[in-house]
Structures are given as C-alpha cells and as structure tokens.
PDB file of C-alpha atoms in Angstrom:
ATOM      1  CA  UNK A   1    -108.670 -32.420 -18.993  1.00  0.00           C
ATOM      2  CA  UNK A   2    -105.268 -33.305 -17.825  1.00  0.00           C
ATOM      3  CA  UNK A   3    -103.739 -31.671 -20.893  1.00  0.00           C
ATOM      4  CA  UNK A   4    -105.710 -28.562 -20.318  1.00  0.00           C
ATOM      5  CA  UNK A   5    -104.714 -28.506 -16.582  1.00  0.00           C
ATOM      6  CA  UNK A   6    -101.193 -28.464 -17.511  1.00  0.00           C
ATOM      7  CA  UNK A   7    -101.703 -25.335 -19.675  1.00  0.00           C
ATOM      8  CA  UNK A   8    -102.601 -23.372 -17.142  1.00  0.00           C
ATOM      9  CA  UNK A   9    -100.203 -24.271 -14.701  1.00  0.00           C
ATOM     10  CA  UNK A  10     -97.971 -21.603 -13.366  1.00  0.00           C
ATOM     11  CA  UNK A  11     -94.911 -22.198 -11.598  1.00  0.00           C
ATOM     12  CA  UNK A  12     -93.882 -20.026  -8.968  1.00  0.00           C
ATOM     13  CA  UNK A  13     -92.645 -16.904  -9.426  1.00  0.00           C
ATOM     14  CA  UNK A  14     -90.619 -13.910  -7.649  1.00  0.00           C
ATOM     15  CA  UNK A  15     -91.536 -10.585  -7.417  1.00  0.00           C
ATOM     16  CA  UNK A  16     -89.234  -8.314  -9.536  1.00  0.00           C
ATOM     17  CA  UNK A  17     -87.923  -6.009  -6.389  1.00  0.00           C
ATOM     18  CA  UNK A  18     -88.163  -3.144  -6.747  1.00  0.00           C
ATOM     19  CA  UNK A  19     -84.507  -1.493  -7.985  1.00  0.00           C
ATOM     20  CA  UNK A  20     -83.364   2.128  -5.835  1.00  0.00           C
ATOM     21  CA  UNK A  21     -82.598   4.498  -8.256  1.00  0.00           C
ATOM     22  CA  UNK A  22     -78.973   5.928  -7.945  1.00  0.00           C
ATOM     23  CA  UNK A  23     -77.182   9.012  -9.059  1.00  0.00           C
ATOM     24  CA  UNK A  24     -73.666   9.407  -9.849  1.00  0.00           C
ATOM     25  CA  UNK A  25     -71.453  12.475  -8.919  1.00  0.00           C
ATOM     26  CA  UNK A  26     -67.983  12.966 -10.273  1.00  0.00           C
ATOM     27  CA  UNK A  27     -67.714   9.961 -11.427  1.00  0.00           C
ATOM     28  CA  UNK A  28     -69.029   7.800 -14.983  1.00  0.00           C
ATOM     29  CA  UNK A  29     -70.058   4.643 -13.730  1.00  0.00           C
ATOM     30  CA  UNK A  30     -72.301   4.101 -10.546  1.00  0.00           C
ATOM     31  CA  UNK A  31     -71.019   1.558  -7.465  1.00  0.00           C
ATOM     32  CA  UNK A  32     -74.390   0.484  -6.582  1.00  0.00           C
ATOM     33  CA  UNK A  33     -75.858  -1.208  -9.448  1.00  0.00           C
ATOM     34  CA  UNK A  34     -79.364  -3.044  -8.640  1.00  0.00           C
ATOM     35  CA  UNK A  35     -79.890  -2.002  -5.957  1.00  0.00           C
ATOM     36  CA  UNK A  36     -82.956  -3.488  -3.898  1.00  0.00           C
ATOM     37  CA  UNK A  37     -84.924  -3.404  -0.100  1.00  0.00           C
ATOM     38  CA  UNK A  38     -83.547  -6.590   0.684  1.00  0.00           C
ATOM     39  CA  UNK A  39     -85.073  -7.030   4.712  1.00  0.00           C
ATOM     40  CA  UNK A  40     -86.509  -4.847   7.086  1.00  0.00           C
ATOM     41  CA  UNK A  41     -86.255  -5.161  10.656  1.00  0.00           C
ATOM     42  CA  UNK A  42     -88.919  -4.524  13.646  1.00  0.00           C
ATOM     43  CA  UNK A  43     -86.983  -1.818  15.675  1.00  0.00           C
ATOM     44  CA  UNK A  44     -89.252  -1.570  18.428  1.00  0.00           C
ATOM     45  CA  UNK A  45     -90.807  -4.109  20.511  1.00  0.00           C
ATOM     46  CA  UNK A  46     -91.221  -7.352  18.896  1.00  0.00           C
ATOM     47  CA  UNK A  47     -94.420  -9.031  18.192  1.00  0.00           C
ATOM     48  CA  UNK A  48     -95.734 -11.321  20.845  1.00  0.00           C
ATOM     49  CA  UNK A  49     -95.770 -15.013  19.628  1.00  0.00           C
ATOM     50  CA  UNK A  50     -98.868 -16.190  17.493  1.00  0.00           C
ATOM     51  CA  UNK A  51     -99.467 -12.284  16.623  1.00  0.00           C
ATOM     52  CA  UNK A  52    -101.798 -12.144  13.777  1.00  0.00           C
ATOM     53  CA  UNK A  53    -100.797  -8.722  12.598  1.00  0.00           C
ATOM     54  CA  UNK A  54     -97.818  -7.583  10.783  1.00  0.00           C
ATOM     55  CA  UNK A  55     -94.405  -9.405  11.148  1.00  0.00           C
ATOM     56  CA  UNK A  56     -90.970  -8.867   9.766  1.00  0.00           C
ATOM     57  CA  UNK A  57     -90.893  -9.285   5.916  1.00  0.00           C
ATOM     58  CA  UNK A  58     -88.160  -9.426   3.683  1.00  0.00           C
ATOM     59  CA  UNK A  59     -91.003  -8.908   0.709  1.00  0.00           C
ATOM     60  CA  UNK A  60     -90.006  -5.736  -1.687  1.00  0.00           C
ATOM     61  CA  UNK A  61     -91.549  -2.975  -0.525  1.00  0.00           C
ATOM     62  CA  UNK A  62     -93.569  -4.112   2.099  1.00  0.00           C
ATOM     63  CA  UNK A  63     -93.586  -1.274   5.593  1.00  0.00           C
ATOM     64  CA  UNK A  64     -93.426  -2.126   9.276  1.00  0.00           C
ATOM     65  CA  UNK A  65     -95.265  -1.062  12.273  1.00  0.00           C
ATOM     66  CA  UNK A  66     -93.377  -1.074  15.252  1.00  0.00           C
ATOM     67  CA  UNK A  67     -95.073   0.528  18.193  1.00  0.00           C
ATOM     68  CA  UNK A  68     -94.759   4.131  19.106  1.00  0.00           C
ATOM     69  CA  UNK A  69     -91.805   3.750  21.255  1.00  0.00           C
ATOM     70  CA  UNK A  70     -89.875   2.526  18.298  1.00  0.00           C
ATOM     71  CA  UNK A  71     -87.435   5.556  17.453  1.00  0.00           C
ATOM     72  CA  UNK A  72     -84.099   4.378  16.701  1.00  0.00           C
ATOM     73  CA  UNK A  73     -80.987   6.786  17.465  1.00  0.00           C
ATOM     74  CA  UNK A  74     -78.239   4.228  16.764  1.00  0.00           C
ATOM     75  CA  UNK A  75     -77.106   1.507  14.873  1.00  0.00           C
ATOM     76  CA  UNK A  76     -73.724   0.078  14.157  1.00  0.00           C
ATOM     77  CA  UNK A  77     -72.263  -2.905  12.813  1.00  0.00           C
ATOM     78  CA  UNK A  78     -69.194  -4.927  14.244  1.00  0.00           C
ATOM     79  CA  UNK A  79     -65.699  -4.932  13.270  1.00  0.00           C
ATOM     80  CA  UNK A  80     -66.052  -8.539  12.716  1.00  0.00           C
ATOM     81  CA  UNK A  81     -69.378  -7.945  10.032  1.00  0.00           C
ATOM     82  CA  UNK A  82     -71.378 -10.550  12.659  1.00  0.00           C
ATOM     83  CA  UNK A  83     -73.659  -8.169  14.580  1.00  0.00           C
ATOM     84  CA  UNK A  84     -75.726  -5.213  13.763  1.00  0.00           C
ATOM     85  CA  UNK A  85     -76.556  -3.474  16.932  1.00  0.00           C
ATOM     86  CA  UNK A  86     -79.640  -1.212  17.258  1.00  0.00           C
ATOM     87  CA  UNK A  87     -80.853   1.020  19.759  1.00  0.00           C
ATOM     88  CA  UNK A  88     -83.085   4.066  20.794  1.00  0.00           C
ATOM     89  CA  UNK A  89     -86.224   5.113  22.497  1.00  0.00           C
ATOM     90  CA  UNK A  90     -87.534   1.718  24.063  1.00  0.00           C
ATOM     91  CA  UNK A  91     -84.311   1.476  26.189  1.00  0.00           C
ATOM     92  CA  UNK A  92     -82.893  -2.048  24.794  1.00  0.00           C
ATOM     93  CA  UNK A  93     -80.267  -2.773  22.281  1.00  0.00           C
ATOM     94  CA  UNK A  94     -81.057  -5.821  19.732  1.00  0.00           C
ATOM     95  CA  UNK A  95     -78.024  -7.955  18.574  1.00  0.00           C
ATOM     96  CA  UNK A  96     -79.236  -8.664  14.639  1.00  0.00           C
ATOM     97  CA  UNK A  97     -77.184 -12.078  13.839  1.00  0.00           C
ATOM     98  CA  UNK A  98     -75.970 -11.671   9.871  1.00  0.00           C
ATOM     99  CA  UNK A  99     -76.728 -14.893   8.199  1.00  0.00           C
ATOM    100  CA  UNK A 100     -73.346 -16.531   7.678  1.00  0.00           C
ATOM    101  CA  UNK A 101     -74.308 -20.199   5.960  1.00  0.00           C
ATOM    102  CA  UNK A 102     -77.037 -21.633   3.680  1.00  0.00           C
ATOM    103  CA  UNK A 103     -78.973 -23.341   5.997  1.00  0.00           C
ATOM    104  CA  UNK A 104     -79.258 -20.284   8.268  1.00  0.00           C
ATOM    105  CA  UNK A 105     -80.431 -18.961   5.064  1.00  0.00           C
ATOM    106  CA  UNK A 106     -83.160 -21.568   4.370  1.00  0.00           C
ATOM    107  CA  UNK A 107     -84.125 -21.180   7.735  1.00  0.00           C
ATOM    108  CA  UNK A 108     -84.733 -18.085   7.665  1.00  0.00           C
ATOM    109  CA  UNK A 109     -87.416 -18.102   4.323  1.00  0.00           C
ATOM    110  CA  UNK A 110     -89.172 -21.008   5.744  1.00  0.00           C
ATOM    111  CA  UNK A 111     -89.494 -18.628   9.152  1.00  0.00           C
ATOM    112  CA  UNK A 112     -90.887 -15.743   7.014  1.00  0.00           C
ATOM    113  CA  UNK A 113     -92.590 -17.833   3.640  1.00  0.00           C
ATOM    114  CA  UNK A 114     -94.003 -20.800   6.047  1.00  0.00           C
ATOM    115  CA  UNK A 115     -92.495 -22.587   2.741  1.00  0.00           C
ATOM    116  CA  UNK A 116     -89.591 -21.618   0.737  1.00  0.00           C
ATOM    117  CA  UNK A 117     -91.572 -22.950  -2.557  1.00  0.00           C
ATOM    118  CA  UNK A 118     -94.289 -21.272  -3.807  1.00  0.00           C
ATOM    119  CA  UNK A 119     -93.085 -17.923  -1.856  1.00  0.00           C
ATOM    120  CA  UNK A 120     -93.892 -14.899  -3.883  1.00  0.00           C
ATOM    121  CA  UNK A 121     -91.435 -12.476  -2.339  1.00  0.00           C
ATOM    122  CA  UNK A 122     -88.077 -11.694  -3.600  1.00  0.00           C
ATOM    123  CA  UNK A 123     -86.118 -12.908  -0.609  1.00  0.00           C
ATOM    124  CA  UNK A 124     -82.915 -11.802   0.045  1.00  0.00           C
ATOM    125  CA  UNK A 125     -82.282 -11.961   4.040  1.00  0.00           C
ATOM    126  CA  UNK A 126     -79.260 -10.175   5.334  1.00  0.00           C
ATOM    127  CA  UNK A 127     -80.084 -11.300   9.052  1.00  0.00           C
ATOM    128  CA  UNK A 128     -82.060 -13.988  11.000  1.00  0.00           C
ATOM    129  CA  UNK A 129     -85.181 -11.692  11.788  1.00  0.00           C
ATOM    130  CA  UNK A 130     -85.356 -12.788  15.552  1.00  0.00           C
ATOM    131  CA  UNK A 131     -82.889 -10.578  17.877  1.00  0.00           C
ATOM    132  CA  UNK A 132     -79.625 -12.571  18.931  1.00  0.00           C
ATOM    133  CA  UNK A 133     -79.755 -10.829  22.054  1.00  0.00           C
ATOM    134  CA  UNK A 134     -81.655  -8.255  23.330  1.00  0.00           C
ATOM    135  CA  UNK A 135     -79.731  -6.432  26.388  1.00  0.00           C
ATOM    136  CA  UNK A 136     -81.321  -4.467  28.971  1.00  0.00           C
ATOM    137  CA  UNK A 137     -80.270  -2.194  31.348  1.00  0.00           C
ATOM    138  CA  UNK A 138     -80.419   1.519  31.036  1.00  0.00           C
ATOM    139  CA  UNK A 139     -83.137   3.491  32.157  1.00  0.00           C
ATOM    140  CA  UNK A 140     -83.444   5.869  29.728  1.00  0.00           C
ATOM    141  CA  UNK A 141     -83.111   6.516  25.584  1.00  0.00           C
ATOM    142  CA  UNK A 142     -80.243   4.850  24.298  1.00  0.00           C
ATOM    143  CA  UNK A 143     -78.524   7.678  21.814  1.00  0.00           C
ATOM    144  CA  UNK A 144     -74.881   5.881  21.030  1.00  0.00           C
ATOM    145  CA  UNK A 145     -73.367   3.007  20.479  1.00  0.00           C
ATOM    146  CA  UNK A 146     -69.625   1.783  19.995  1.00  0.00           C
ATOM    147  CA  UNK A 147     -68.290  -1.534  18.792  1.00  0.00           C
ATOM    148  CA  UNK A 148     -64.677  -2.609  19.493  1.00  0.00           C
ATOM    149  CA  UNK A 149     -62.287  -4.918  17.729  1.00  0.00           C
ATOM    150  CA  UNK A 150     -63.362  -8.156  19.583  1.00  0.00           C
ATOM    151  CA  UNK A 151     -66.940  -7.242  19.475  1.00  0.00           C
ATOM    152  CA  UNK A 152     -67.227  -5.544  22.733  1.00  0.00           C
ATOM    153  CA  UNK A 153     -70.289  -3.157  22.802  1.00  0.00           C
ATOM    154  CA  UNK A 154     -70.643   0.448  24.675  1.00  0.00           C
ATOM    155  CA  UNK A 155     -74.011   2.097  24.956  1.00  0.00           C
ATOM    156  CA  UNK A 156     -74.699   5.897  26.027  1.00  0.00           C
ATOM    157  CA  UNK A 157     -77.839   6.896  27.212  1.00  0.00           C
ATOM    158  CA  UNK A 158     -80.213   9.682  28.432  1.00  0.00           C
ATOM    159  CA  UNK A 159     -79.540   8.272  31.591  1.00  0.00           C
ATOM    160  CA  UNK A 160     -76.002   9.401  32.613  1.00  0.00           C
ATOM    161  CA  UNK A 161     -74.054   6.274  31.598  1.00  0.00           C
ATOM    162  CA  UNK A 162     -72.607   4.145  29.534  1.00  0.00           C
ATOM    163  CA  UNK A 163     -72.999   0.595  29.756  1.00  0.00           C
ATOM    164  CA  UNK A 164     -70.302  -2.410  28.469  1.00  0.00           C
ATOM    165  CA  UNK A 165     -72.088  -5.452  26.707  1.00  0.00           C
ATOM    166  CA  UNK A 166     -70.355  -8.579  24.823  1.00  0.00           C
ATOM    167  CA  UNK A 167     -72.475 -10.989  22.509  1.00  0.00           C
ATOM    168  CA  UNK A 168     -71.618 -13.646  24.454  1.00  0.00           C
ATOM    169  CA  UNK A 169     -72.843 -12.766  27.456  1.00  0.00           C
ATOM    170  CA  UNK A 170     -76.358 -11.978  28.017  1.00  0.00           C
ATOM    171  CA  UNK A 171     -76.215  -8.997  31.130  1.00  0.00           C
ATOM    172  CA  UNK A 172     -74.240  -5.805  31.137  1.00  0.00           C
ATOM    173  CA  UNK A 173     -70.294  -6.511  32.287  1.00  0.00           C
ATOM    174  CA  UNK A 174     -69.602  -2.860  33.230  1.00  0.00           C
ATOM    175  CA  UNK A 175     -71.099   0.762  34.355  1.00  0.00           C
ATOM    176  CA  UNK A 176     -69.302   3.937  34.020  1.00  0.00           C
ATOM    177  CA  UNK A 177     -71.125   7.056  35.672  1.00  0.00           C
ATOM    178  CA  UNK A 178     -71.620  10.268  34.220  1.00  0.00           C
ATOM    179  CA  UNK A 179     -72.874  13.561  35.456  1.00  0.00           C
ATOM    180  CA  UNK A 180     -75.190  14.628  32.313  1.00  0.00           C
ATOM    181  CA  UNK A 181     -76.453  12.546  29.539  1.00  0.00           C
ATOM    182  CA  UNK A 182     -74.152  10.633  27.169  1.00  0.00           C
ATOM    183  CA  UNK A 183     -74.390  11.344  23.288  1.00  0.00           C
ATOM    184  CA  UNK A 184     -71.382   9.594  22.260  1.00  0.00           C
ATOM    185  CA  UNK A 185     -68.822   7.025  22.700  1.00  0.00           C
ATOM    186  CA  UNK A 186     -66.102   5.391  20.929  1.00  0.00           C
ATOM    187  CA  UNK A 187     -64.081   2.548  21.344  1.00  0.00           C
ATOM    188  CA  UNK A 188     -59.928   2.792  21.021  1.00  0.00           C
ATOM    189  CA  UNK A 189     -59.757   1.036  17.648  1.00  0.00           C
ATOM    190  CA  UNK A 190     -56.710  -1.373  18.485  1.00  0.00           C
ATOM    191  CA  UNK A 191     -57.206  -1.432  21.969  1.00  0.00           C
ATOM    192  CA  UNK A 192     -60.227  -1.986  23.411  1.00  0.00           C
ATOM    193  CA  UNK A 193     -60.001  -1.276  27.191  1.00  0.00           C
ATOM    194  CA  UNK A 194     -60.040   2.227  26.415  1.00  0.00           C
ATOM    195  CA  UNK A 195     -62.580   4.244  25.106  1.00  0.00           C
ATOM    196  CA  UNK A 196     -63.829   8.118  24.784  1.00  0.00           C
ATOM    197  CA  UNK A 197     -67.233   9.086  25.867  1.00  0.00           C
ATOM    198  CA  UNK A 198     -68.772  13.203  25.067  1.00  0.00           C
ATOM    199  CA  UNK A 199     -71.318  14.397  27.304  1.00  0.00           C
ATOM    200  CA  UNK A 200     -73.714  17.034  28.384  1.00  0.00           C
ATOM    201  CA  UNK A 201     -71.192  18.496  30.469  1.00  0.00           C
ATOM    202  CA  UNK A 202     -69.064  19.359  28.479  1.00  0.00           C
ATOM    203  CA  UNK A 203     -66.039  17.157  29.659  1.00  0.00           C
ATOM    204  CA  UNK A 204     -64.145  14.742  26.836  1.00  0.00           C
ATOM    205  CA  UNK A 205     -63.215  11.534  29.152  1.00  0.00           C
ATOM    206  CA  UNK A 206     -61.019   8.799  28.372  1.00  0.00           C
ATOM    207  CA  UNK A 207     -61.929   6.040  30.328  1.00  0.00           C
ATOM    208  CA  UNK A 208     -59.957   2.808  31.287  1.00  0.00           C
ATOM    209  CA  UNK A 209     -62.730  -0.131  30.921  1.00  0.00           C
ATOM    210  CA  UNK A 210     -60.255  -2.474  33.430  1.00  0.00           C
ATOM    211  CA  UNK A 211     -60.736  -0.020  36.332  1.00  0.00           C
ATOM    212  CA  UNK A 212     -63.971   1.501  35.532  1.00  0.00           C
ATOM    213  CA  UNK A 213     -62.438   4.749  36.186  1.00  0.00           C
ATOM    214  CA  UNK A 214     -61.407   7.717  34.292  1.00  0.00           C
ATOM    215  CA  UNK A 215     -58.077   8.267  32.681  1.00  0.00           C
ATOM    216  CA  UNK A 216     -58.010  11.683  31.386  1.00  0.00           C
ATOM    217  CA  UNK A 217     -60.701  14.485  31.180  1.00  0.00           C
ATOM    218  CA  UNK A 218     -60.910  17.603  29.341  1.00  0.00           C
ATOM    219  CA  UNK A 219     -63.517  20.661  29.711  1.00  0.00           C
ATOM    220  CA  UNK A 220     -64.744  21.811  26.257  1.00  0.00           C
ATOM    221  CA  UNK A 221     -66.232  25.384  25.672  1.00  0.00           C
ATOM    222  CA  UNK A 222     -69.797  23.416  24.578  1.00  0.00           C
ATOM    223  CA  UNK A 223     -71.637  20.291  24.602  1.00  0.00           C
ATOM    224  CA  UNK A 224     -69.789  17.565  23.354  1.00  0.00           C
ATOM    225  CA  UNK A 225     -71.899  15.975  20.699  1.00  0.00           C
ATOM    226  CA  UNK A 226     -69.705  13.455  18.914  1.00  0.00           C
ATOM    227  CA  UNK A 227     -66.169  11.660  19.465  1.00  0.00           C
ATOM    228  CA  UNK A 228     -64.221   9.455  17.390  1.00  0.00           C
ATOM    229  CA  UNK A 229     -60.437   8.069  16.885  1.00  0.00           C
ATOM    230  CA  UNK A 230     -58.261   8.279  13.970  1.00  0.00           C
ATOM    231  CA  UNK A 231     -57.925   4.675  12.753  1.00  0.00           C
ATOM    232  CA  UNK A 232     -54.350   4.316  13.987  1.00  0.00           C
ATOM    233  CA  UNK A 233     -55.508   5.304  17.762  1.00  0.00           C
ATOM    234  CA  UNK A 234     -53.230   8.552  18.017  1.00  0.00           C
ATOM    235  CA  UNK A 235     -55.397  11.030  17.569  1.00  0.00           C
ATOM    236  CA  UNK A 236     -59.100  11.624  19.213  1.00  0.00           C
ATOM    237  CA  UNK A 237     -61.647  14.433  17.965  1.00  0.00           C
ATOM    238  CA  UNK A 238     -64.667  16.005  19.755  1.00  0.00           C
ATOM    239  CA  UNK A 239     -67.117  17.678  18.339  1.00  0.00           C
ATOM    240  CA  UNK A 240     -69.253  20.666  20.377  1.00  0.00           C
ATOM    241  CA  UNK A 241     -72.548  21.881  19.419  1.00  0.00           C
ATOM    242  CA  UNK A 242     -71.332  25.430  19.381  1.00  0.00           C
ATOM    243  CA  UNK A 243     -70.030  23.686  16.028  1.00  0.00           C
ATOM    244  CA  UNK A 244     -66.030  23.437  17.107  1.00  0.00           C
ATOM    245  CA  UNK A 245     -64.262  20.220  16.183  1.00  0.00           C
ATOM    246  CA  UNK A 246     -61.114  19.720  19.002  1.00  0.00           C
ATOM    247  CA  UNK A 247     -58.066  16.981  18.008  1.00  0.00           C
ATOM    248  CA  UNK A 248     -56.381  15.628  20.779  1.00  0.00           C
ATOM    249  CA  UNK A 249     -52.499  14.062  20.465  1.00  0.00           C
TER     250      UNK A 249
END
C-alpha cells in the first residue's frame, strides 16, 4: 500500500508559461528571448476585501476584470525603477511598488498562492499586487503623467490641471491651473522644479513648481498634444494635432 502510494505521488509542478513570440527586424539575433506574462495588474478599482471573484494573478495567461471605469491613458515608471505609476478614467493614480528583496518576493506568492508550495502557477511577480499609494484628487480623466529625477510625480487631467504628487507623501503638494484640458506634461530631466505642460489651448507653458506660476508661454497654431525634453534639458518639443512638431532653445 505504502509502496503503491509513493508511485503515484506527484510533486508539484509549474505551469510552462506561456513564451510571446518575437520577430526580429534588421537584425540576426532577437533581444527578447523567453519571453513570458509575468503579472497583471487590476487597473481599475480594486476588489473589496474578502471578494470571492477574480483577483490579481500572476498565473500565465490568466485575464482580469476590472470594472467599466477601468480605461487606462497613462503609465510610467520612475527614474529610480521603484514605482510604476498608472492612471486614467477612474480619476486616481496607483503607485505599483517593484519588488526589490526576496522576502517581498515570498510575500507576495503566499498573498496570491495562499501557499508558495504546491502553487501551480508560474510565478514571476514584478510588483507587490496591492497599490503603494493610491492618490486622489482630480476631478476628471487622468490622460498624463510625468516622473522626475527624485521621484516627483505630475498628473494632467480632463479637468484643467495638473497636479504634483511625491511617494512619500500621501495628498497632492501642488495645483497649477489651466484654461482647457491637459494632455501632457513633462518634467525638466535634471531639474525638477521645472516642467512643460501642452494643452487644449494651444499654449506650450513652462512652469516653475516653487512658485506655482508660469515661466514662459508660447501660442501654437494647434492643440498641443505631446511635450517632452531632450535628455540634456536644452531643448523642449511640442507636438500639435495639426501634426507639427515645434523645438524650443
């Protein structure tokens, strides 16, 4: 009996993930080898406690539900590679914490598995699957977002602003007004109390986060529907939706 027992034991196993299929151009040898769906996220608003539906996974192929207000129209990652900041329809922004040590780690598949033995799953968690933060605020659709070098966060919304956040604290630290809605923002790359912001209007603005006020402006021919810095800080570009890019010196 015993010895029969032991023949069919089987040990746990993972799931062989299930690899992304990648195509080189111009070049022999691909970058991405093995490449898997490691984690998803919930995007939307986050399952009450002791919800008996669908929670975050990190399983291989397994799909989310998320709510129908769950449309996301930004995410970035921070300079430093600690955050991932998301944000869209539902008005928040979530601070995703990247797991940095190995008990985080184990924490983390004994949040999602219940157990880490036994777990079927391939799991491979990038970040804890709770938000780090969750900042409120605006009013409307958030549609940008804008990460400095010490992790200082700028959101632009439907609402006519754009809003200053820091990980460390958990309210907004600063409001600057616009006159139409915001579609993008940018943070000076080495020197983060300035930053560009393109709106509805039409206007570039530089804006000097000390003050709160505005530094420069510009009028554009069209809607201003992206801005950026060159990586050195001495050169900003707009982009219009009449499809014109503009380089300031």
């Amino acid at each position: 009996m015993g010895q029969h027992a032991q023949s069919n034991h089987m040990p746990p196993q993972m799931e062989i993930p299930g690899y992304v299929r990648i195509r080189s151009h111009n070049t022999s040898n691909s970058q991405f080898r093995n490449l898997f769906l490691a984690q998803e996220l919930v995007g939307g608003k986050q399952p009450e406690p002791g919800y008996a539906g669908s929670a975050p996974q990190t399983a291989i192929g397994s799909k989310m539900s998320s709510g129908g207000d769950a449309t996301i129209w930004a995410a970035e990652f921070s300079p430093s590679g600690r955050y991932l900041a998301v944000a869209g329809k539902d008005r928040s922004i979530k601070l995703f914490k990247v797991i940095s040590t190995e008990e985080e780690r184990l924490a983390q598949q004994r949040c999602e598995n219940g157990t880490i033995l036994g777990s079927k799953s391939l799991s491979a968690p990038v970040f804890l699957s709770r938000p780090y933060r969750e900042f409120k605020g605006h009013s409307a659709e958030i549609l940008t977002l804008s990460w400095s070098k010490n992790d200082f966060l700028l959101s632009g919304s439907t609402d006519k602003t754009v809003r200053l956040w820091h990980p460390s604290q958990p309210t907004c630290l600063r409001v600057f007004q616009h006159d139409r809605t915001v579609t993008s923002v940018a943070f000076h790359p080495t020197d983060d109390r300035f930053f560009l912001s393109g709106s509805f209007d039409a206007i570039l603005r530089l804006w000097d986060i000390t003050r709160t006020s505005i530094i420069h402006s510009s009028p554009m021919a069209g809607i201003i529907t992206a801005v950026a810095f060159s990586p050195d800080g001495k050169v900003a570009i707009c982009g219009s939706f009449d499809g014109i890019y503009h380089g300031f010196l």
